[in-house]
mmCIF file of C-alpha atoms and ligand atoms in Angstrom:
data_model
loop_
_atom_site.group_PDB
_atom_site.id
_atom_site.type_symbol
_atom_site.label_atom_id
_atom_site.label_comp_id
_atom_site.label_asym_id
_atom_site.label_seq_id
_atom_site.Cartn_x
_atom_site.Cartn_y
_atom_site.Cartn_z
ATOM 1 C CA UNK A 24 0.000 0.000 0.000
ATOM 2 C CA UNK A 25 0.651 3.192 -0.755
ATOM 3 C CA UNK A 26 2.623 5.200 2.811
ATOM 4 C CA UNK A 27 1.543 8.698 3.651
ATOM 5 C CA UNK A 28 4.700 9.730 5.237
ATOM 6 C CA UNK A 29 3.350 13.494 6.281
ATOM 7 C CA UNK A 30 2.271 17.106 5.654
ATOM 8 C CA UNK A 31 3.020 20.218 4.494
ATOM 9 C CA UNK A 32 1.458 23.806 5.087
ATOM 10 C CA UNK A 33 2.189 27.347 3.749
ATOM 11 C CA UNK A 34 0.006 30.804 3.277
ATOM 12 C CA UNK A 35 -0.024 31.467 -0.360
ATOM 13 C CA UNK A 36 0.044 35.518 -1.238
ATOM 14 C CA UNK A 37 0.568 36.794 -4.868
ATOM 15 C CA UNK A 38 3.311 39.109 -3.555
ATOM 16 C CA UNK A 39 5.204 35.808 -3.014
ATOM 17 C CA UNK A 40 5.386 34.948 -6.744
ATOM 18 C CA UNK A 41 6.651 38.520 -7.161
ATOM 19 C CA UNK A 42 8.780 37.831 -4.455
ATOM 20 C CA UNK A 43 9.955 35.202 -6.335
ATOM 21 C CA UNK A 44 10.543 36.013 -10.026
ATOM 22 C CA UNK A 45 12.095 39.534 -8.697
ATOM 23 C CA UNK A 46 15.019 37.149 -6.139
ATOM 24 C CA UNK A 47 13.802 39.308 -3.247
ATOM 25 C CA UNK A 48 14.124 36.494 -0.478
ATOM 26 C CA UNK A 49 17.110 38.016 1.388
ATOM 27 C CA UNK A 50 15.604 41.217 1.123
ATOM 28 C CA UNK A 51 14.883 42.756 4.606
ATOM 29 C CA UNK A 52 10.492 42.583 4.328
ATOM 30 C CA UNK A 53 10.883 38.921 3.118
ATOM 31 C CA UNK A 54 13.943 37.210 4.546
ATOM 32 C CA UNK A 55 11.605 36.731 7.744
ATOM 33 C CA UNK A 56 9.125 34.554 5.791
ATOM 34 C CA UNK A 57 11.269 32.870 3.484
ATOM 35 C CA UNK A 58 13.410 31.586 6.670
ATOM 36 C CA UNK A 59 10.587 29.633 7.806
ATOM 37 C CA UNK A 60 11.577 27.329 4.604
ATOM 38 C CA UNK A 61 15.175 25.492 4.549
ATOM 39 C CA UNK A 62 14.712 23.535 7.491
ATOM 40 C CA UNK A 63 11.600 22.238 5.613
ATOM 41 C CA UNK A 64 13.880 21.650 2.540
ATOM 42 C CA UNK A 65 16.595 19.616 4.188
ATOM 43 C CA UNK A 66 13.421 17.124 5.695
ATOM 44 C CA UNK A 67 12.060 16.873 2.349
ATOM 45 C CA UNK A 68 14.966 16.234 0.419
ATOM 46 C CA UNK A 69 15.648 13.158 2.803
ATOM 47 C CA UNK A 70 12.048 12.262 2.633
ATOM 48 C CA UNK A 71 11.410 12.409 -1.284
ATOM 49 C CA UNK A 72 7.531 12.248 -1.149
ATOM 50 C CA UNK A 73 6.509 11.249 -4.991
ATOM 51 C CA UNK A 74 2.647 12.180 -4.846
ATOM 52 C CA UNK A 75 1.079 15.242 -2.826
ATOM 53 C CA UNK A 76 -2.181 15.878 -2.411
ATOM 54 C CA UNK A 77 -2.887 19.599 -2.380
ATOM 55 C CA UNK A 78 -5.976 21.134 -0.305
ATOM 56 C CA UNK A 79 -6.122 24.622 -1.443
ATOM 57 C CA UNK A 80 -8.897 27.041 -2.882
ATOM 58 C CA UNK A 81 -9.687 28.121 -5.986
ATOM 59 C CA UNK A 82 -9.948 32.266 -5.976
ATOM 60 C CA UNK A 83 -12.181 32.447 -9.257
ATOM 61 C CA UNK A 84 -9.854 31.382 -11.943
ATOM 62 C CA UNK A 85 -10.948 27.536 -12.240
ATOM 63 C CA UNK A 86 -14.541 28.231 -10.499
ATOM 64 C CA UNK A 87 -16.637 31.473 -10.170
ATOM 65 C CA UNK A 88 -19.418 32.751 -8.108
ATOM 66 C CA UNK A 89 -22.124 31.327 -10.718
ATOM 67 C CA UNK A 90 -20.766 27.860 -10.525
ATOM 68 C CA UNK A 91 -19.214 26.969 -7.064
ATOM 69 C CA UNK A 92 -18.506 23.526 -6.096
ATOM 70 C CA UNK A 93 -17.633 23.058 -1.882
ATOM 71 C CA UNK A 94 -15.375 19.992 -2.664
ATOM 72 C CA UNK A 95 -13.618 19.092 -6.014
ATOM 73 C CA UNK A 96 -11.082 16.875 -6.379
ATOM 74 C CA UNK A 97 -8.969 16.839 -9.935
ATOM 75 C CA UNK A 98 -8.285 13.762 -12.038
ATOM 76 C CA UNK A 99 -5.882 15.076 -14.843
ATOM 77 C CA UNK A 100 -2.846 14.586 -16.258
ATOM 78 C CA UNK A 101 -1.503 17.949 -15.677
ATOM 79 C CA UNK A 102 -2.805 20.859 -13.963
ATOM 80 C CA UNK A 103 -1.569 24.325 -15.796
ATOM 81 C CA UNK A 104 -1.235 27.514 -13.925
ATOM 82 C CA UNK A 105 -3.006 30.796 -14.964
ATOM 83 C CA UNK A 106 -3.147 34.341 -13.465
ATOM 84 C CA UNK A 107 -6.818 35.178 -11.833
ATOM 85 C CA UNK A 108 -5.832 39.007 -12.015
ATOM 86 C CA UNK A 109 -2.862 39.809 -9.912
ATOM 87 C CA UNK A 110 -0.449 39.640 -12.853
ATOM 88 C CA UNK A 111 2.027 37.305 -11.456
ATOM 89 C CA UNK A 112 4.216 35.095 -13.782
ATOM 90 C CA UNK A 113 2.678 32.157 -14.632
ATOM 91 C CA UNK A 114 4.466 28.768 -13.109
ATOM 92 C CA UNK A 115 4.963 25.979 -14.989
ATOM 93 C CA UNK A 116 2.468 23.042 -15.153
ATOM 94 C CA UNK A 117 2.774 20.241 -12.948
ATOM 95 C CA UNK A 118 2.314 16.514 -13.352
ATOM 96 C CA UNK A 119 -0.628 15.247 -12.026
ATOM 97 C CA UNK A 120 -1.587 11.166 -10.801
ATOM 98 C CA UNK A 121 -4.772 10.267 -12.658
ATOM 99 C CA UNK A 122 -4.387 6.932 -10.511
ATOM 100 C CA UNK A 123 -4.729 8.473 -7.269
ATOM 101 C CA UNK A 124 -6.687 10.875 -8.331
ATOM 102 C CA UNK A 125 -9.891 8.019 -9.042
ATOM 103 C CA UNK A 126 -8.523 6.089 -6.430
ATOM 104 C CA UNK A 127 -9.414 9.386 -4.365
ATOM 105 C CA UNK A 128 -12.602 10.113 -6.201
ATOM 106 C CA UNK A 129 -13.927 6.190 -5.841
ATOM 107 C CA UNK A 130 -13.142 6.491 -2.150
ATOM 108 C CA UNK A 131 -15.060 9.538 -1.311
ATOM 109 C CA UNK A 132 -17.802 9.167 -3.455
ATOM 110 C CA UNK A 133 -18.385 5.739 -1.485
ATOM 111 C CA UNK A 134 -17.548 7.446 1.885
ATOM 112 C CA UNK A 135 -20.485 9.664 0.818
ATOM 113 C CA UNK A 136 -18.808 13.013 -0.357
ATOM 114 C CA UNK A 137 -20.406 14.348 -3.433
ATOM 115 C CA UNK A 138 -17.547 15.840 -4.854
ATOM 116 C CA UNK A 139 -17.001 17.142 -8.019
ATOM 117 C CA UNK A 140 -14.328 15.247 -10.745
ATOM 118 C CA UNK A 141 -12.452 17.794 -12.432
ATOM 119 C CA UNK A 142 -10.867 16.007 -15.939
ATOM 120 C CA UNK A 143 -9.294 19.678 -16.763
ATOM 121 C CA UNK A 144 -8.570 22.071 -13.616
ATOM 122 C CA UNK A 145 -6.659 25.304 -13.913
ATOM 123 C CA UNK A 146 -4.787 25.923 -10.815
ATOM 124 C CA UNK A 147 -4.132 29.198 -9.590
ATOM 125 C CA UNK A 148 -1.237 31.009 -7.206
ATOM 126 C CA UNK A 149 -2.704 28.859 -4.269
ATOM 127 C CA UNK A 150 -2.064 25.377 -5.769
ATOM 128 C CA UNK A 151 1.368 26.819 -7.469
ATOM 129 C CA UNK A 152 3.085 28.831 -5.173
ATOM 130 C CA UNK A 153 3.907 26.338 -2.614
ATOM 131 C CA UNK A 154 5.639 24.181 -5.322
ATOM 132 C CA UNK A 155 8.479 27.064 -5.254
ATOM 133 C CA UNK A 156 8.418 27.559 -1.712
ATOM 134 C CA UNK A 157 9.183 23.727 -0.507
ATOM 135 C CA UNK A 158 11.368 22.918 -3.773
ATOM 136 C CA UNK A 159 13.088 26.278 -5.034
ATOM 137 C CA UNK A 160 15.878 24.570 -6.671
ATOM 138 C CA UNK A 161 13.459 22.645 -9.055
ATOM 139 C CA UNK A 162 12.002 24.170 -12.452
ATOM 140 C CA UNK A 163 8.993 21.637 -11.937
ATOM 141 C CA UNK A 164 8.623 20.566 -8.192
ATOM 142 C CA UNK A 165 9.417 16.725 -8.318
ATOM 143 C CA UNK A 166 6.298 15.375 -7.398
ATOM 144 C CA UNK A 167 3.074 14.437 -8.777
ATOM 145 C CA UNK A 168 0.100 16.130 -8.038
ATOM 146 C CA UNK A 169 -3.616 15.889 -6.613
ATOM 147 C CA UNK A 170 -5.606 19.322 -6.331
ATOM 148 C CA UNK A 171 -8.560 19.419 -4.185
ATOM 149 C CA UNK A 172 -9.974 22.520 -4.126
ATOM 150 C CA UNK A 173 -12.655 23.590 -0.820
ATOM 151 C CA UNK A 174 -14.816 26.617 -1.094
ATOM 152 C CA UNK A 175 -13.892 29.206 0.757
ATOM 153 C CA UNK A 176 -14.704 31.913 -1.566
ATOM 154 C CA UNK A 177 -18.921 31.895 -1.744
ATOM 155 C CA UNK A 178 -20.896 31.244 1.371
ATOM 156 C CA UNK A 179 -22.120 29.076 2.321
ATOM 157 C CA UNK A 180 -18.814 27.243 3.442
ATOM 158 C CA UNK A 181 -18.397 23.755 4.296
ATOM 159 C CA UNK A 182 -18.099 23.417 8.330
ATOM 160 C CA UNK A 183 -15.183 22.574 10.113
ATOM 161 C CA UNK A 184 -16.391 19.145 11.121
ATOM 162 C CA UNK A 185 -17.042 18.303 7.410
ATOM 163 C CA UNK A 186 -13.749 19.482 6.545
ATOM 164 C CA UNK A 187 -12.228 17.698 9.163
ATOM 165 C CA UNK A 188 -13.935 14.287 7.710
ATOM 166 C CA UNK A 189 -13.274 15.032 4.247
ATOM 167 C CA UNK A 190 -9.311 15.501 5.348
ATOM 168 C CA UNK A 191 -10.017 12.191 7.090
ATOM 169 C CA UNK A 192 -11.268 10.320 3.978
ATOM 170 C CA UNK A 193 -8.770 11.212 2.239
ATOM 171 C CA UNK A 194 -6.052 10.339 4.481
ATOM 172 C CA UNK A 195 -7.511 6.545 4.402
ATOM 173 C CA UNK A 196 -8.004 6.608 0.855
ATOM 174 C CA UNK A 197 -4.384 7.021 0.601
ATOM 175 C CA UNK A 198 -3.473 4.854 2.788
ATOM 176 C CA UNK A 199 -6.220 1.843 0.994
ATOM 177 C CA UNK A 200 -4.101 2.851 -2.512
ATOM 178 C CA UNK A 201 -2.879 0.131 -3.821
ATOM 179 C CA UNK A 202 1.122 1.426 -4.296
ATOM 180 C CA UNK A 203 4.159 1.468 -3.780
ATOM 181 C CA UNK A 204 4.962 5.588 -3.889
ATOM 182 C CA UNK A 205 5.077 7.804 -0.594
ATOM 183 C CA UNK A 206 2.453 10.022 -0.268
ATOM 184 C CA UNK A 207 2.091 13.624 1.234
ATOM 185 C CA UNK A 208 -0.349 16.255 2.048
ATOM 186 C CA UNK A 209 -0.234 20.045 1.374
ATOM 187 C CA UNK A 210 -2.472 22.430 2.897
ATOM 188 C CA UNK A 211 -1.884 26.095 0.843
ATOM 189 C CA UNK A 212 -4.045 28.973 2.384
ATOM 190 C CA UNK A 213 -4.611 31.046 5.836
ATOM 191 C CA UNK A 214 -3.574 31.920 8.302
ATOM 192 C CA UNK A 215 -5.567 35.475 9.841
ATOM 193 C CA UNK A 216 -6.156 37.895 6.686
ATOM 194 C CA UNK A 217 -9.076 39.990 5.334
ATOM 195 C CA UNK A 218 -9.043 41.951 2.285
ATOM 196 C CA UNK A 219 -11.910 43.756 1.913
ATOM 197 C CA UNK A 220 -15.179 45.493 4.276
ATOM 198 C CA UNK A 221 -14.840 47.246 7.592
ATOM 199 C CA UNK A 222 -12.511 45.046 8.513
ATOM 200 C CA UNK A 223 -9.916 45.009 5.805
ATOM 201 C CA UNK A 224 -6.567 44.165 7.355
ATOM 202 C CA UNK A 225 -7.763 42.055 10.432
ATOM 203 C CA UNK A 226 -5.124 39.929 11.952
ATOM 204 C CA UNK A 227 -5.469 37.514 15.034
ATOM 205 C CA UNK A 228 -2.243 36.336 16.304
ATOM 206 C CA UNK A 229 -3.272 34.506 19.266
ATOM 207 C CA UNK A 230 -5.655 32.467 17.408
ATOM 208 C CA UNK A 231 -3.297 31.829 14.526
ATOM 209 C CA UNK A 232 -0.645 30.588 17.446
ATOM 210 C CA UNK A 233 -3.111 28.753 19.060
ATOM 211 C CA UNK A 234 -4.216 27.500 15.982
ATOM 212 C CA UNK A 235 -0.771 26.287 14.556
ATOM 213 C CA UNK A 236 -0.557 24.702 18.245
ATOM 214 C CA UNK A 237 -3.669 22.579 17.948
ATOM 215 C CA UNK A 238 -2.546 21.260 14.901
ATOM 216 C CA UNK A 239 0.193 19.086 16.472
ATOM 217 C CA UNK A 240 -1.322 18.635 20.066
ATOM 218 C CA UNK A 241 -5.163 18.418 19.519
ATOM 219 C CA UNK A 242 -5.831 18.348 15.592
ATOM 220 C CA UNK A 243 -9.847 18.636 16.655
ATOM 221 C CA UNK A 244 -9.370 22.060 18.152
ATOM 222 C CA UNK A 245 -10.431 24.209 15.279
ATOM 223 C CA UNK A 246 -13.831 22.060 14.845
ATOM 224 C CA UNK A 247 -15.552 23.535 17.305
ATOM 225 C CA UNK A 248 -16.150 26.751 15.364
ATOM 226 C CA UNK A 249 -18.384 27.778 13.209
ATOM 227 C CA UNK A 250 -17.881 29.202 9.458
ATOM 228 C CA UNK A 251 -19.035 32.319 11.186
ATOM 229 C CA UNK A 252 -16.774 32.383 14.239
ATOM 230 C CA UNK A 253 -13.989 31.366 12.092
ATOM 231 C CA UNK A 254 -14.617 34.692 9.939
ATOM 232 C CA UNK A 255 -14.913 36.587 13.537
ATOM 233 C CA UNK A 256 -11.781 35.422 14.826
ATOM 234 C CA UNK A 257 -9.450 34.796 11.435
ATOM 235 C CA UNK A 258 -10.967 37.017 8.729
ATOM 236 C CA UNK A 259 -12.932 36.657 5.582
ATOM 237 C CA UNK A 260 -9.698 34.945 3.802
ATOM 238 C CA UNK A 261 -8.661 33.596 6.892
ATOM 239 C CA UNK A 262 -11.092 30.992 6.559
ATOM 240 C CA UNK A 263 -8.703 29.759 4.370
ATOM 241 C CA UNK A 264 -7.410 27.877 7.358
ATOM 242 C CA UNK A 265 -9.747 25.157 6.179
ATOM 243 C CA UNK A 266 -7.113 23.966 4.018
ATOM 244 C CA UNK A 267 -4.581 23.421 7.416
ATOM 245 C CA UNK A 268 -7.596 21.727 8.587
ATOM 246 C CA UNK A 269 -7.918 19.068 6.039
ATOM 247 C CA UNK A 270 -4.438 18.143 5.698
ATOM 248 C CA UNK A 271 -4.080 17.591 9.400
ATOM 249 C CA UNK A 272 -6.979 15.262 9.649
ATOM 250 C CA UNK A 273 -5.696 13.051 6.489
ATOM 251 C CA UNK A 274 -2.643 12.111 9.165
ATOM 252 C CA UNK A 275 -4.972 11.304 11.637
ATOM 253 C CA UNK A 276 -5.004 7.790 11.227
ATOM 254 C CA UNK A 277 -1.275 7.205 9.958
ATOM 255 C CA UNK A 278 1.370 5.525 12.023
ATOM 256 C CA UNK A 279 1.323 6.190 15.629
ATOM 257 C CA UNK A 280 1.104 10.406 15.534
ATOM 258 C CA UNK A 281 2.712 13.174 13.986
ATOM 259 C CA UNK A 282 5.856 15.253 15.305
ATOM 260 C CA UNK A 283 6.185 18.747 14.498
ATOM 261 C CA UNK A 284 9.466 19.265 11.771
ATOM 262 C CA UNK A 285 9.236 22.593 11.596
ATOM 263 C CA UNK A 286 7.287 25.668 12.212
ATOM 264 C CA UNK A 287 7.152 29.988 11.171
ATOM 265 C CA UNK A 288 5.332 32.409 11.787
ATOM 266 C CA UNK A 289 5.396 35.848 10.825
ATOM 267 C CA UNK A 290 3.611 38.975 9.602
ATOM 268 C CA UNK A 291 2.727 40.398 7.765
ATOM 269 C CA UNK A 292 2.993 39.609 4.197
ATOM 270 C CA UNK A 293 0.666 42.146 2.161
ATOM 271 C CA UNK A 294 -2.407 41.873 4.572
ATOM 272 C CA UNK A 295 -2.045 38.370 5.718
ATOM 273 C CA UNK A 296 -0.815 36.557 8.958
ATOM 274 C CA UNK A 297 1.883 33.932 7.319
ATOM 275 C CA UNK A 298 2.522 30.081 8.650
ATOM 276 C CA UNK A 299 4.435 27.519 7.229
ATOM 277 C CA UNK A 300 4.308 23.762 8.912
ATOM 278 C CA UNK A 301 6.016 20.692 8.309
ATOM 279 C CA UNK A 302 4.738 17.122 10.535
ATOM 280 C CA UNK A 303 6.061 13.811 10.021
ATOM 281 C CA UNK A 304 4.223 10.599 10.239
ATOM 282 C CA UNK A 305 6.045 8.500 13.146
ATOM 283 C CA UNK A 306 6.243 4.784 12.546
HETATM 284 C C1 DHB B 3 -3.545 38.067 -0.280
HETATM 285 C C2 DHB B 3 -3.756 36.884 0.455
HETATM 286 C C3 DHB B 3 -4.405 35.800 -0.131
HETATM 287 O O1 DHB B 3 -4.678 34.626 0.528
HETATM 288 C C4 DHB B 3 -4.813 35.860 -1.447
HETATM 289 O O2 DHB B 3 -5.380 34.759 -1.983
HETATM 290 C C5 DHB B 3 -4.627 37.030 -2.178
HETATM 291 C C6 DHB B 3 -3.994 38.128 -1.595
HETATM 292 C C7 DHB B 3 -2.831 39.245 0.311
HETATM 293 O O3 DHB B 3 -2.615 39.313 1.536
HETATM 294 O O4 DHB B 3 -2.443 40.127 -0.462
HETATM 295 FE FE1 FE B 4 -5.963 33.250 -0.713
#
């Protein structure tokens, strides 16, 4: 069977693929946040995941307000990146695993999530960005891909306990894949930010903490919120956190826990509170 081997988590901001393709990362406004990354880099490059499966969201490039799924999972061969307005340069596309991907999508259908199968899936600066963050040496980030995207763009939003099963699912759907290759999970959005309303600019830094805390010591934590009093405390975008969310749950039932690799936190990038997380699988 296939091993999941551990997870990955990172704020995505379009500043950071400016960041980027400018070589700014020693600069003094983003050395901060790109520090939170080599210790990640040495753990991966001893790890060598060869499949990750990416909860992000989609900010209107792939799905719009007319047409807005709450959980889609993608099945292609390749997943291209395109610019939903901020004019950042475009990544290169990455490989996707059409096996997992129906492995994925025959699991959670029978685990009763309706999900929707995406055949063709644009991915925007929140599937892509991470990709240069945990492998900047490499052109195309040398793993295969699986995108699932959760709504947290259009209320209504899925809850945090339905997130937290989905993340589930998924983590024994990987583990039930019938496969040699090490598997990991990447969770691309968050932490505190809101960019628009009264409230433009909101930041919570003692929930974020707390937050990034539950994730290794009580993974549950965050479940007992609403959609609404996750908007209170973490901001319109900060819902994002969903994504963190997800990808903890999938290691809920691998090996015998998880142990923190590495951790940052720092702000702020452009308007948003910025984490980056790294847990292992133990044996
Ligand atoms: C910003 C943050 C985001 O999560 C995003 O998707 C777009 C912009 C920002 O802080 O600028
Ligand atoms: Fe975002």
């Amino acid at each position: 069977m296939a091993q999941l081997i551990g997870g990955l988590a990172t704020s995505h901001i379009p500043a950071i693929g400016k960041a980027l393709a400018k070589g700014l990362q020693q600069e003094p406004y983003w050395k901060p946040f790109f520090d939170g990354f080599p210790p990640i880099h040495q753990w991966l490059a001893g790890k060598k995941p060869d499949v990750l499966v990416v909860f992000y969201n989609d900010h209107g490039l792939n799905f719009f307000l007319d047409k807005m799924p709450t959980f889609a999972v993608g099945a292609a061969a390749e997943y291209s990146n395109a610019d939903e307005g901020w004019g950042i340069p475009t990544l290169p596309s990455t490989p996707g695993c059409p096996e997992l991907s129906w492995h994925l999508i025959n699991s959670l259908i029978a685990d009763e999530f309706d999900i929707v199968t995406c055949q063709e899936m644009l991915v925007d600066h929140a599937c892509s960005l991470p990709f240069k963050l945990f492998w900047p040496q490499h052109e195309v980030a040398p793993v295969q891909i699986v995108p699932i995207n959760i709504n947290t763009v259009q209320f209504p939003l899925p809850t945090t306990k339905r997130v937290y099963k989905l993340g589930q699912a998924v983590g024994r759907a990987i583990q039930s894949w019938g496969s040699d290759k090490k598997v990991m999970v990447l969770a691309s959005g968050g932490l505190s930010h809101q960019l628009e309303g009264e409230r433009a600019g909101h930041i919570n830094k003692k929930f974020d903490l707390q937050f990034m805390e539950s994730l290794v010591s009580n993974p549950e934590w965050a479940t007992q919120f609403s959609d609404l009093e996750l908007v209170e405390k973490a901001g319109t975008q900060g819902v994002e956190l969903l994504m963190w969310l997800a990808m903890r749950a999938a290691l809920t039932h691998a090996g015998s826990g998880v142990r923190k690799v590495h951790g940052n936190y720092y702000l702020p990038i452009s308007n948003t509170a910025t984490g980056v997380l790294a847990l292992e699988v133990q044996e």
